[in-house]
GROMACS .gro file of N, CA and C in nm:
model
  546
    1MET      N    1   2.742   4.888  -2.631
    1MET     CA    2   2.623   4.905  -2.550
    1MET      C    3   2.519   4.798  -2.582
    2LYS      N    4   2.507   4.763  -2.712
    2LYS     CA    5   2.412   4.659  -2.751
    2LYS      C    6   2.450   4.525  -2.689
    3LYS      N    7   2.584   4.497  -2.684
    3LYS     CA    8   2.629   4.371  -2.624
    3LYS      C    9   2.594   4.366  -2.476
    4LEU      N   10   2.611   4.477  -2.407
    4LEU     CA   11   2.579   4.482  -2.265
    4LEU      C   12   2.430   4.461  -2.244
    5ALA      N   13   2.347   4.521  -2.328
    5ALA     CA   14   2.202   4.505  -2.317
    5ALA      C   15   2.162   4.360  -2.342
    6LEU      N   16   2.225   4.294  -2.438
    6LEU     CA   17   2.195   4.153  -2.468
    6LEU      C   18   2.239   4.063  -2.353
    7ILE      N   19   2.355   4.094  -2.292
    7ILE     CA   20   2.402   4.015  -2.179
    7ILE      C   21   2.306   4.029  -2.061
    8VAL      N   22   2.263   4.153  -2.031
    8VAL     CA   23   2.170   4.178  -1.922
    8VAL      C   24   2.038   4.106  -1.948
    9LEU      N   25   1.989   4.111  -2.072
    9LEU     CA   26   1.865   4.044  -2.108
    9LEU      C   27   1.879   3.892  -2.092
   10ALA      N   28   1.990   3.836  -2.135
   10ALA     CA   29   2.013   3.692  -2.122
   10ALA      C   30   2.018   3.651  -1.976
   11LEU      N   31   2.086   3.730  -1.891
   11LEU     CA   32   2.091   3.700  -1.748
   11LEU      C   33   1.953   3.708  -1.684
   12GLU      N   34   1.875   3.808  -1.724
   12GLU     CA   35   1.739   3.824  -1.669
   12GLU      C   36   1.653   3.703  -1.705
   13LEU      N   37   1.661   3.657  -1.829
   13LEU     CA   38   1.583   3.540  -1.871
   13LEU      C   39   1.628   3.415  -1.796
   14ALA      N   40   1.758   3.403  -1.775
   14ALA     CA   41   1.809   3.287  -1.703
   14ALA      C   42   1.760   3.287  -1.559
   15VAL      N   43   1.764   3.402  -1.492
   15VAL     CA   44   1.719   3.411  -1.354
   15VAL      C   45   1.569   3.389  -1.344
   16CYS      N   46   1.493   3.447  -1.432
   16CYS     CA   47   1.347   3.429  -1.428
   16CYS      C   48   1.309   3.285  -1.456
   17GLY      N   49   1.381   3.220  -1.545
   17GLY     CA   50   1.353   3.081  -1.578
   17GLY      C   51   1.376   2.988  -1.461
   18CYS      N   52   1.473   3.020  -1.375
   18CYS     CA   53   1.504   2.932  -1.261
   18CYS      C   54   1.389   2.928  -1.162
   19GLY      N   55   1.320   3.035  -1.143
   19GLY     CA   56   1.210   3.041  -1.047
   19GLY      C   57   1.089   2.964  -1.092
   20ASN      N   58   1.079   2.936  -1.221
   20ASN     CA   59   0.961   2.869  -1.274
   20ASN      C   60   0.979   2.719  -1.291
   21SER      N   61   1.099   2.670  -1.266
   21SER     CA   62   1.125   2.530  -1.290
   21SER      C   63   1.170   2.462  -1.162
   22THR      N   64   1.095   2.360  -1.119
   22THR     CA   65   1.131   2.283  -1.002
   22THR      C   66   1.168   2.143  -1.049
   23PRO      N   67   1.289   2.096  -1.018
   23PRO     CA   68   1.325   1.962  -1.063
   23PRO      C   69   1.237   1.857  -0.995
   24THR      N   70   1.197   1.758  -1.072
   24THR     CA   71   1.116   1.649  -1.020
   24THR      C   72   1.208   1.540  -0.967
   25VAL      N   73   1.181   1.496  -0.845
   25VAL     CA   74   1.259   1.388  -0.785
   25VAL      C   75   1.170   1.265  -0.783
   26ASN      N   76   1.220   1.155  -0.836
   26ASN     CA   77   1.144   1.031  -0.835
   26ASN      C   78   1.234   0.921  -0.781
   27ASN      N   79   1.245   0.915  -0.649
   27ASN     CA   80   1.325   0.809  -0.587
   27ASN      C   81   1.250   0.678  -0.599
   28ASN      N   82   1.324   0.569  -0.604
   28ASN     CA   83   1.267   0.437  -0.628
   28ASN      C   84   1.259   0.356  -0.500
   29THR      N   85   1.144   0.291  -0.478
   29THR     CA   86   1.122   0.210  -0.358
   29THR      C   87   1.041   0.087  -0.396
   30LYS      N   88   1.077  -0.026  -0.332
   30LYS     CA   89   1.000  -0.149  -0.350
   30LYS      C   90   0.969  -0.209  -0.214
   31THR      N   91   0.868  -0.292  -0.211
   31THR     CA   92   0.839  -0.371  -0.092
   31THR      C   93   0.810  -0.513  -0.136
   32THR      N   94   0.862  -0.607  -0.061
   32THR     CA   95   0.843  -0.749  -0.089
   32THR      C   96   0.825  -0.821   0.043
   33GLY      N   97   0.724  -0.904   0.053
   33GLY     CA   98   0.709  -0.983   0.174
   33GLY      C   99   0.572  -0.975   0.236
   34ASN      N  100   0.567  -1.010   0.363
   34ASN     CA  101   0.441  -1.022   0.436
   34ASN      C  102   0.399  -0.890   0.499
   35TRP      N  103   0.268  -0.868   0.497
   35TRP     CA  104   0.205  -0.755   0.564
   35TRP      C  105   0.092  -0.812   0.650
   36ALA      N  106   0.082  -0.768   0.774
   36ALA     CA  107  -0.024  -0.813   0.865
   36ALA      C  108  -0.130  -0.703   0.873
   37ALA      N  109  -0.256  -0.743   0.857
   37ALA     CA  110  -0.368  -0.648   0.862
   37ALA      C  111  -0.455  -0.677   0.982
   38PHE      N  112  -0.485  -0.570   1.057
   38PHE     CA  113  -0.567  -0.580   1.177
   38PHE      C  114  -0.688  -0.490   1.159
   39LEU      N  115  -0.807  -0.551   1.151
   39LEU     CA  116  -0.930  -0.478   1.123
   39LEU      C  117  -1.007  -0.453   1.252
   40SER      N  118  -1.067  -0.336   1.262
   40SER     CA  119  -1.156  -0.308   1.373
   40SER      C  120  -1.291  -0.266   1.316
   41GLY      N  121  -1.395  -0.288   1.395
   41GLY     CA  122  -1.530  -0.267   1.347
   41GLY      C  123  -1.586  -0.399   1.300
   42GLY      N  124  -1.707  -0.396   1.255
   42GLY     CA  125  -1.770  -0.520   1.213
   42GLY      C  126  -1.819  -0.600   1.332
   43THR      N  127  -1.912  -0.689   1.308
   43THR     CA  128  -1.966  -0.775   1.412
   43THR      C  129  -1.971  -0.917   1.360
   44ALA      N  130  -1.991  -1.012   1.449
   44ALA     CA  131  -2.004  -1.154   1.417
   44ALA      C  132  -1.889  -1.198   1.325
   45GLN      N  133  -1.921  -1.262   1.213
   45GLN     CA  134  -1.818  -1.313   1.122
   45GLN      C  135  -1.732  -1.202   1.062
   46ALA      N  136  -1.788  -1.084   1.043
   46ALA     CA  137  -1.712  -0.972   0.986
   46ALA      C  138  -1.605  -0.920   1.082
   47SER      N  139  -1.607  -0.964   1.207
   47SER     CA  140  -1.505  -0.921   1.302
   47SER      C  141  -1.386  -1.017   1.308
   48LEU      N  142  -1.388  -1.122   1.227
   48LEU     CA  143  -1.284  -1.226   1.229
   48LEU      C  144  -1.192  -1.218   1.108
   49LEU      N  145  -1.159  -1.100   1.062
   49LEU     CA  146  -1.091  -1.089   0.933
   49LEU      C  147  -0.945  -1.047   0.938
   50ASN      N  148  -0.876  -1.053   1.053
   50ASN     CA  149  -0.734  -1.021   1.056
   50ASN      C  150  -0.658  -1.124   0.973
   51PHE      N  151  -0.555  -1.079   0.900
   51PHE     CA  152  -0.486  -1.170   0.809
   51PHE      C  153  -0.344  -1.123   0.781
   52VAL      N  154  -0.266  -1.213   0.719
   52VAL     CA  155  -0.135  -1.180   0.664
   52VAL      C  156  -0.143  -1.202   0.514
   53VAL      N  157  -0.092  -1.105   0.438
   53VAL     CA  158  -0.090  -1.115   0.293
   53VAL      C  159   0.053  -1.093   0.246
   54SER      N  160   0.091  -1.161   0.140
   54SER     CA  161   0.228  -1.151   0.088
   54SER      C  162   0.224  -1.098  -0.055
   55PHE      N  163   0.296  -0.987  -0.077
   55PHE     CA  164   0.299  -0.927  -0.210
   55PHE      C  165   0.426  -0.847  -0.230
   56SER      N  166   0.447  -0.808  -0.356
   56SER     CA  167   0.557  -0.717  -0.388
   56SER      C  168   0.506  -0.612  -0.486
   57VAL      N  169   0.571  -0.495  -0.483
   57VAL     CA  170   0.542  -0.387  -0.576
   57VAL      C  171   0.662  -0.293  -0.576
   58GLU      N  172   0.692  -0.237  -0.691
   58GLU     CA  173   0.798  -0.137  -0.701
   58GLU      C  174   0.741  -0.007  -0.752
   59ASN      N  175   0.760   0.101  -0.677
   59ASN     CA  176   0.711   0.235  -0.707
   59ASN      C  177   0.558   0.242  -0.711
   60SER      N  178   0.495   0.200  -0.818
   60SER     CA  179   0.349   0.201  -0.823
   60SER      C  180   0.302   0.101  -0.926
   61GLY      N  181   0.182   0.053  -0.905
   61GLY     CA  182   0.123  -0.043  -0.998
   61GLY      C  183   0.052  -0.154  -0.925
   62PRO      N  184   0.022  -0.261  -0.999
   62PRO     CA  185  -0.050  -0.372  -0.937
   62PRO      C  186   0.037  -0.447  -0.838
   63LEU      N  187  -0.026  -0.501  -0.735
   63LEU     CA  188   0.043  -0.586  -0.638
   63LEU      C  189   0.066  -0.722  -0.702
   64GLU      N  190   0.185  -0.776  -0.684
   64GLU     CA  191   0.216  -0.911  -0.730
   64GLU      C  192   0.217  -1.001  -0.607
   65PHE      N  193   0.122  -1.092  -0.599
   65PHE     CA  194   0.105  -1.177  -0.482
   65PHE      C  195   0.194  -1.299  -0.491
   66THR      N  196   0.250  -1.339  -0.376
   66THR     CA  197   0.337  -1.455  -0.369
   66THR      C  198   0.270  -1.561  -0.283
   67ALA      N  199   0.309  -1.686  -0.302
   67ALA     CA  200   0.242  -1.796  -0.236
   67ALA      C  201   0.297  -1.819  -0.096
   68PRO      N  202   0.215  -1.855   0.001
   68PRO     CA  203   0.069  -1.844  -0.010
   68PRO      C  204   0.030  -1.697   0.002
   69PRO      N  205  -0.064  -1.652  -0.079
   69PRO     CA  206  -0.092  -1.509  -0.082
   69PRO      C  207  -0.161  -1.454   0.042
   70ILE      N  208  -0.244  -1.536   0.109
   70ILE     CA  209  -0.319  -1.484   0.225
   70ILE      C  210  -0.342  -1.594   0.327
   71SER      N  211  -0.340  -1.553   0.452
   71SER     CA  212  -0.369  -1.645   0.562
   71SER      C  213  -0.443  -1.567   0.670
   72PHE      N  214  -0.566  -1.609   0.699
   72PHE     CA  215  -0.646  -1.543   0.803
   72PHE      C  216  -0.603  -1.594   0.940
   73PHE      N  217  -0.594  -1.503   1.039
   73PHE     CA  218  -0.564  -1.543   1.176
   73PHE      C  219  -0.679  -1.624   1.234
   74ASN      N  220  -0.800  -1.576   1.212
   74ASN     CA  221  -0.921  -1.638   1.264
   74ASN      C  222  -1.006  -1.678   1.145
   75GLN      N  223  -1.007  -1.804   1.111
   75GLN     CA  224  -1.084  -1.846   0.995
   75GLN      C  225  -1.232  -1.843   1.030
   76GLY      N  226  -1.310  -1.772   0.952
   76GLY     CA  227  -1.453  -1.762   0.976
   76GLY      C  228  -1.531  -1.813   0.856
   77ALA      N  229  -1.659  -1.786   0.857
   77ALA     CA  230  -1.748  -1.835   0.752
   77ALA      C  231  -1.742  -1.751   0.624
   78CYS      N  232  -1.679  -1.634   0.629
   78CYS     CA  233  -1.681  -1.543   0.514
   78CYS      C  234  -1.586  -1.585   0.403
   79PHE      N  235  -1.480  -1.658   0.436
   79PHE     CA  236  -1.381  -1.700   0.338
   79PHE      C  237  -1.345  -1.846   0.362
   80GLY      N  238  -1.308  -1.917   0.258
   80GLY     CA  239  -1.276  -2.059   0.267
   80GLY      C  240  -1.143  -2.085   0.334
   81THR      N  241  -1.113  -2.213   0.354
   81THR     CA  242  -0.991  -2.253   0.423
   81THR      C  243  -0.885  -2.310   0.330
   82SER      N  244  -0.918  -2.334   0.205
   82SER     CA  245  -0.821  -2.389   0.110
   82SER      C  246  -0.741  -2.279   0.042
   83VAL      N  247  -0.627  -2.315  -0.012
   83VAL     CA  248  -0.536  -2.218  -0.074
   83VAL      C  249  -0.602  -2.142  -0.188
   84ASN      N  250  -0.684  -2.208  -0.267
   84ASN     CA  251  -0.745  -2.143  -0.385
   84ASN      C  252  -0.885  -2.088  -0.359
   85ASP      N  253  -0.922  -2.070  -0.234
   85ASP     CA  254  -1.057  -2.021  -0.202
   85ASP      C  255  -1.071  -1.870  -0.215
   86GLU      N  256  -0.961  -1.797  -0.239
   86GLU     CA  257  -0.968  -1.651  -0.256
   86GLU      C  258  -0.884  -1.609  -0.376
   87THR      N  259  -0.931  -1.506  -0.444
   87THR     CA  260  -0.848  -1.438  -0.543
   87THR      C  261  -0.821  -1.299  -0.488
   88LEU      N  262  -0.705  -1.246  -0.521
   88LEU     CA  263  -0.664  -1.116  -0.470
   88LEU      C  264  -0.623  -1.025  -0.585
   89ASN      N  265  -0.652  -0.897  -0.569
   89ASN     CA  266  -0.600  -0.797  -0.660
   89ASN      C  267  -0.583  -0.668  -0.583
   90GLY      N  268  -0.499  -0.581  -0.634
   90GLY     CA  269  -0.477  -0.455  -0.566
   90GLY      C  270  -0.369  -0.374  -0.632
   91THR      N  271  -0.354  -0.251  -0.585
   91THR     CA  272  -0.253  -0.160  -0.637
   91THR      C  273  -0.191  -0.084  -0.520
   92ALA      N  274  -0.071  -0.032  -0.545
   92ALA     CA  275  -0.006   0.054  -0.447
   92ALA      C  276   0.072   0.161  -0.521
   93ALA      N  277   0.090   0.273  -0.455
   93ALA     CA  278   0.174   0.382  -0.505
   93ALA      C  279   0.270   0.420  -0.393
   94LEU      N  280   0.400   0.406  -0.419
   94LEU     CA  281   0.503   0.440  -0.322
   94LEU      C  282   0.576   0.564  -0.373
   95ASN      N  283   0.548   0.678  -0.313
   95ASN     CA  284   0.610   0.804  -0.353
   95ASN      C  285   0.719   0.837  -0.252
   96THR      N  286   0.844   0.843  -0.298
   96THR     CA  287   0.958   0.860  -0.208
   96THR      C  288   1.022   0.997  -0.227
   97ALA      N  289   1.031   1.072  -0.120
   97ALA     CA  290   1.092   1.205  -0.123
   97ALA      C  291   1.244   1.192  -0.103
   98ASN      N  292   1.314   1.303  -0.124
   98ASN     CA  293   1.460   1.304  -0.110
   98ASN      C  294   1.509   1.254   0.025
   99GLY      N  295   1.442   1.285   0.132
   99GLY     CA  296   1.485   1.244   0.265
   99GLY      C  297   1.455   1.099   0.297
  100GLY      N  298   1.394   1.025   0.204
  100GLY     CA  299   1.363   0.885   0.226
  100GLY      C  300   1.225   0.860   0.284
  101THR      N  301   1.145   0.965   0.300
  101THR     CA  302   1.009   0.948   0.350
  101THR      C  303   0.920   0.898   0.236
  102VAL      N  304   0.846   0.792   0.265
  102VAL     CA  305   0.756   0.733   0.165
  102VAL      C  306   0.612   0.762   0.206
  103THR      N  307   0.533   0.810   0.111
  103THR     CA  308   0.389   0.826   0.128
  103THR      C  309   0.323   0.764   0.006
  104GLY      N  310   0.198   0.730   0.020
  104GLY     CA  311   0.129   0.673  -0.095
  104GLY      C  312  -0.004   0.613  -0.057
  105THR      N  313  -0.050   0.520  -0.139
  105THR     CA  314  -0.179   0.456  -0.119
  105THR      C  315  -0.167   0.307  -0.141
  106LEU      N  316  -0.261   0.233  -0.084
  106LEU     CA  317  -0.271   0.090  -0.107
  106LEU      C  318  -0.419   0.055  -0.115
  107ASN      N  319  -0.454  -0.022  -0.217
  107ASN     CA  320  -0.589  -0.074  -0.234
  107ASN      C  321  -0.577  -0.225  -0.250
  108LEU      N  322  -0.659  -0.300  -0.176
  108LEU     CA  323  -0.652  -0.446  -0.178
  108LEU      C  324  -0.793  -0.502  -0.177
  109ASN      N  325  -0.818  -0.600  -0.265
  109ASN     CA  326  -0.946  -0.669  -0.271
  109ASN      C  327  -0.923  -0.819  -0.254
  110ILE      N  328  -0.999  -0.880  -0.164
  110ILE     CA  329  -0.995  -1.024  -0.142
  110ILE      C  330  -1.133  -1.077  -0.175
  111ILE      N  331  -1.141  -1.164  -0.275
  111ILE     CA  332  -1.270  -1.213  -0.324
  111ILE      C  333  -1.277  -1.363  -0.301
  112SER      N  334  -1.382  -1.408  -0.234
  112SER     CA  335  -1.402  -1.551  -0.210
  112SER      C  336  -1.447  -1.617  -0.340
  113THR      N  337  -1.379  -1.727  -0.377
  113THR     CA  338  -1.420  -1.802  -0.496
  113THR      C  339  -1.532  -1.900  -0.464
  114THR      N  340  -1.561  -1.919  -0.335
  114THR     CA  341  -1.666  -2.013  -0.297
  114THR      C  342  -1.801  -1.947  -0.275
  115ASN      N  343  -1.802  -1.819  -0.233
  115ASN     CA  344  -1.931  -1.755  -0.206
  115ASN      C  345  -1.938  -1.609  -0.250
  116SER      N  346  -1.837  -1.559  -0.319
  116SER     CA  347  -1.834  -1.423  -0.377
  116SER      C  348  -1.827  -1.310  -0.275
  117ASN      N  349  -1.805  -1.339  -0.147
  117ASN     CA  350  -1.783  -1.231  -0.051
  117ASN      C  351  -1.659  -1.154  -0.091
  118THR      N  352  -1.662  -1.022  -0.074
  118THR     CA  353  -1.549  -0.938  -0.113
  118THR      C  354  -1.510  -0.846   0.001
  119LEU      N  355  -1.383  -0.853   0.040
  119LEU     CA  356  -1.326  -0.764   0.140
  119LEU      C  357  -1.238  -0.664   0.066
  120SER      N  358  -1.270  -0.535   0.079
  120SER     CA  359  -1.195  -0.428   0.011
  120SER      C  360  -1.133  -0.337   0.115
  121LEU      N  361  -1.003  -0.311   0.100
  121LEU     CA  362  -0.930  -0.222   0.190
  121LEU      C  363  -0.871  -0.108   0.109
  122THR      N  364  -0.883   0.014   0.160
  122THR     CA  365  -0.827   0.133   0.096
  122THR      C  366  -0.759   0.216   0.204
  123GLY      N  367  -0.631   0.249   0.183
  123GLY     CA  368  -0.562   0.323   0.288
  123GLY      C  369  -0.446   0.407   0.240
  124ALA      N  370  -0.396   0.488   0.333
  124ALA     CA  371  -0.280   0.574   0.311
  124ALA      C  372  -0.157   0.502   0.365
  125LEU      N  373  -0.053   0.498   0.286
  125LEU     CA  374   0.070   0.426   0.320
  125LEU      C  375   0.180   0.523   0.360
  126THR      N  376   0.256   0.488   0.464
  126THR     CA  377   0.373   0.566   0.504
  126THR      C  378   0.488   0.471   0.535
  127GLY      N  379   0.608   0.522   0.530
  127GLY     CA  380   0.725   0.441   0.562
  127GLY      C  381   0.853   0.516   0.529
  128ASN      N  382   0.963   0.442   0.519
  128ASN     CA  383   1.093   0.499   0.488
  128ASN      C  384   1.160   0.416   0.379
  129SER      N  385   1.254   0.478   0.309
  129SER     CA  386   1.328   0.408   0.204
  129SER      C  387   1.466   0.469   0.189
  130ASN      N  388   1.559   0.387   0.143
  130ASN     CA  389   1.691   0.435   0.109
  130ASN      C  390   1.709   0.444  -0.042
  131GLY      N  391   1.600   0.445  -0.116
  131GLY     CA  392   1.605   0.453  -0.261
  131GLY      C  393   1.647   0.590  -0.311
  132THR      N  394   1.707   0.593  -0.430
  132THR     CA  395   1.748   0.717  -0.495
  132THR      C  396   1.693   0.717  -0.636
  133THR      N  397   1.728   0.819  -0.712
  133THR     CA  398   1.683   0.823  -0.852
  133THR      C  399   1.754   0.719  -0.936
  134THR      N  400   1.866   0.665  -0.887
  134THR     CA  401   1.941   0.567  -0.965
  134THR      C  402   1.946   0.429  -0.900
  135SER      N  403   1.892   0.414  -0.779
  135SER     CA  404   1.890   0.283  -0.714
  135SER      C  405   1.754   0.260  -0.650
  136VAL      N  406   1.716   0.134  -0.640
  136VAL     CA  407   1.588   0.097  -0.580
  136VAL      C  408   1.610   0.064  -0.433
  137GLY      N  409   1.540   0.135  -0.345
  137GLY     CA  410   1.550   0.109  -0.201
  137GLY      C  411   1.438   0.019  -0.155
  138ASN      N  412   1.453  -0.033  -0.034
  138ASN     CA  413   1.349  -0.117   0.027
  138ASN      C  414   1.267  -0.035   0.123
  139LEU      N  415   1.137  -0.055   0.119
  139LEU     CA  416   1.047   0.010   0.214
  139LEU      C  417   1.070  -0.050   0.352
  140THR      N  418   1.084   0.034   0.454
  140THR     CA  419   1.095  -0.009   0.592
  140THR      C  420   0.993   0.068   0.674
  141ASN      N  421   0.956   0.012   0.788
  141ASN     CA  422   0.858   0.074   0.877
  141ASN      C  423   0.727   0.106   0.804
  142GLY      N  424   0.689   0.022   0.710
  142GLY     CA  425   0.568   0.045   0.631
  142GLY      C  426   0.442   0.022   0.712
  143VAL      N  427   0.352   0.119   0.705
  143VAL     CA  428   0.223   0.112   0.773
  143VAL      C  429   0.117   0.168   0.679
  144VAL      N  430   0.004   0.101   0.672
  144VAL     CA  431  -0.112   0.149   0.595
  144VAL      C  432  -0.228   0.162   0.692
  145VAL      N  433  -0.295   0.277   0.689
  145VAL     CA  434  -0.412   0.301   0.774
  145VAL      C  435  -0.527   0.343   0.683
  146GLY      N  436  -0.644   0.282   0.702
  146GLY     CA  437  -0.756   0.317   0.616
  146GLY      C  438  -0.886   0.252   0.658
  147THR      N  439  -0.971   0.228   0.560
  147THR     CA  440  -1.104   0.172   0.586
  147THR      C  441  -1.123   0.043   0.507
  148TRP      N  442  -1.211  -0.044   0.558
  148TRP     CA  443  -1.244  -0.168   0.490
  148TRP      C  444  -1.395  -0.183   0.480
  149THR      N  445  -1.438  -0.258   0.379
  149THR     CA  446  -1.578  -0.297   0.365
  149THR      C  447  -1.583  -0.444   0.325
  150LEU      N  448  -1.679  -0.514   0.378
  150LEU     CA  449  -1.706  -0.653   0.343
  150LEU      C  450  -1.846  -0.660   0.286
  151SER      N  451  -1.855  -0.708   0.164
  151SER     CA  452  -1.986  -0.718   0.099
  151SER      C  453  -2.009  -0.860   0.053
  152GLY      N  454  -2.133  -0.892   0.030
  152GLY     CA  455  -2.171  -1.025  -0.016
  152GLY      C  456  -2.270  -1.088   0.077
  153GLY      N  457  -2.222  -1.143   0.187
  153GLY     CA  458  -2.311  -1.206   0.283
  153GLY      C  459  -2.368  -1.338   0.237
  154ALA      N  460  -2.313  -1.391   0.126
  154ALA     CA  461  -2.365  -1.518   0.075
  154ALA      C  462  -2.336  -1.630   0.174
  155GLY      N  463  -2.438  -1.703   0.212
  155GLY     CA  464  -2.422  -1.814   0.305
  155GLY      C  465  -2.426  -1.773   0.450
  156ASP      N  466  -2.394  -1.647   0.479
  156ASP     CA  467  -2.397  -1.599   0.617
  156ASP      C  468  -2.419  -1.448   0.614
  157PRO      N  469  -2.536  -1.401   0.656
  157PRO     CA  470  -2.565  -1.258   0.649
  157PRO      C  471  -2.472  -1.172   0.735
  158SER      N  472  -2.398  -1.234   0.829
  158SER     CA  473  -2.306  -1.154   0.909
  158SER      C  474  -2.174  -1.127   0.836
  159CYS      N  475  -2.162  -1.174   0.712
  159CYS     CA  476  -2.042  -1.147   0.631
  159CYS      C  477  -2.058  -1.017   0.553
  160THR      N  478  -2.104  -0.915   0.621
  160THR     CA  479  -2.109  -0.779   0.567
  160THR      C  480  -2.067  -0.685   0.679
  161GLY      N  481  -2.013  -0.572   0.642
  161GLY     CA  482  -1.974  -0.476   0.744
  161GLY      C  483  -1.868  -0.381   0.693
  162SER      N  484  -1.822  -0.296   0.783
  162SER     CA  485  -1.718  -0.199   0.748
  162SER      C  486  -1.649  -0.153   0.875
  163GLY      N  487  -1.535  -0.088   0.858
  163GLY     CA  488  -1.461  -0.038   0.972
  163GLY      C  489  -1.329   0.021   0.929
  164SER      N  490  -1.235   0.024   1.020
  164SER     CA  491  -1.103   0.077   0.990
  164SER      C  492  -0.999  -0.035   1.004
  165PHE      N  493  -0.880  -0.013   0.949
  165PHE     CA  494  -0.775  -0.113   0.960
  165PHE      C  495  -0.639  -0.046   0.969
  166GLU      N  496  -0.545  -0.125   1.019
  166GLU     CA  497  -0.404  -0.088   1.018
  166GLU      C  498  -0.328  -0.209   0.967
  167MET      N  499  -0.237  -0.188   0.875
  167MET     CA  500  -0.159  -0.295   0.816
  167MET      C  501  -0.012  -0.258   0.827
  168CYS      N  502   0.073  -0.354   0.865
  168CYS     CA  503   0.216  -0.323   0.874
  168CYS      C  504   0.299  -0.437   0.818
  169GLN      N  505   0.421  -0.402   0.780
  169GLN     CA  506   0.515  -0.502   0.735
  169GLN      C  507   0.547  -0.596   0.850
  170THR      N  508   0.566  -0.725   0.819
  170THR     CA  509   0.608  -0.822   0.920
  170THR      C  510   0.732  -0.892   0.870
  171PRO      N  511   0.820  -0.939   0.954
  171PRO     CA  512   0.810  -0.928   1.098
  171PRO      C  513   0.817  -0.782   1.143
  172ALA      N  514   0.795  -0.760   1.270
  172ALA     CA  515   0.787  -0.623   1.324
  172ALA      C  516   0.895  -0.535   1.264
  173SER      N  517   0.850  -0.423   1.208
  173SER     CA  518   0.943  -0.332   1.140
  173SER      C  519   0.944  -0.195   1.205
  174GLY      N  520   0.903  -0.186   1.328
  174GLY     CA  521   0.899  -0.056   1.394
  174GLY      C  522   0.767   0.017   1.372
  175GLY      N  523   0.673  -0.048   1.300
  175GLY     CA  524   0.544   0.015   1.279
  175GLY      C  525   0.463   0.011   1.408
  176THR      N  526   0.341   0.057   1.401
  176THR     CA  527   0.259   0.067   1.521
  176THR      C  528   0.145  -0.034   1.523
  177CYS      N  529   0.154  -0.138   1.441
  177CYS     CA  530   0.045  -0.236   1.436
  177CYS      C  531   0.031  -0.310   1.568
  178PRO      N  532  -0.093  -0.331   1.611
  178PRO     CA  533  -0.115  -0.405   1.735
  178PRO      C  534  -0.096  -0.555   1.714
  179ALA      N  535  -0.094  -0.628   1.822
  179ALA     CA  536  -0.089  -0.774   1.815
  179ALA      C  537  -0.224  -0.824   1.765
  180PRO      N  538  -0.225  -0.936   1.693
  180PRO     CA  539  -0.353  -0.990   1.643
  180PRO      C  540  -0.441  -1.035   1.758
  181THR      N  541  -0.571  -1.022   1.738
  181THR     CA  542  -0.666  -1.073   1.836
  181THR      C  543  -0.712  -1.209   1.793
  182THR      N  544  -0.742  -1.294   1.888
  182THR     CA  545  -0.785  -1.430   1.853
  182THR      C  546  -0.929  -1.451   1.891
   0.00000   0.00000   0.00000
């Protein structure tokens, strides 16, 4: 009878323990290449800030920028025209679920080395991945939607403003980014 009671107790503990433990899934995803950003809002020079930026990141952490790191579609007075006229920094978090759905965040700062103007973008990232817990997948259909601010105004007071943006992987990856405006 004691053995039966111990077996029942062991089974009860095993069943109760299962309900309290959820396995953590950490699928792996990376992105490498160009992303096109389309900003809305802002006036005068602050409305000329659409650009392409090139970076890579795996899972989460700082963005690693590749050359050339940034190219503005419409060059304005807020940022220089030479390769070394901007410094960039940023982070991303790519959280991948079992079904391959990616959600996360992206933060990007573009700082002018000639006049200290700073463009900051913060957004929510979505996409798809074929990554697993044992293999690294590539992000596809990546889109980031969020807000931007431009501060500084050095040399041109119209180099300040804020608005919203949409950024997508390029070339076209099935995202919903609009065509750049000129």
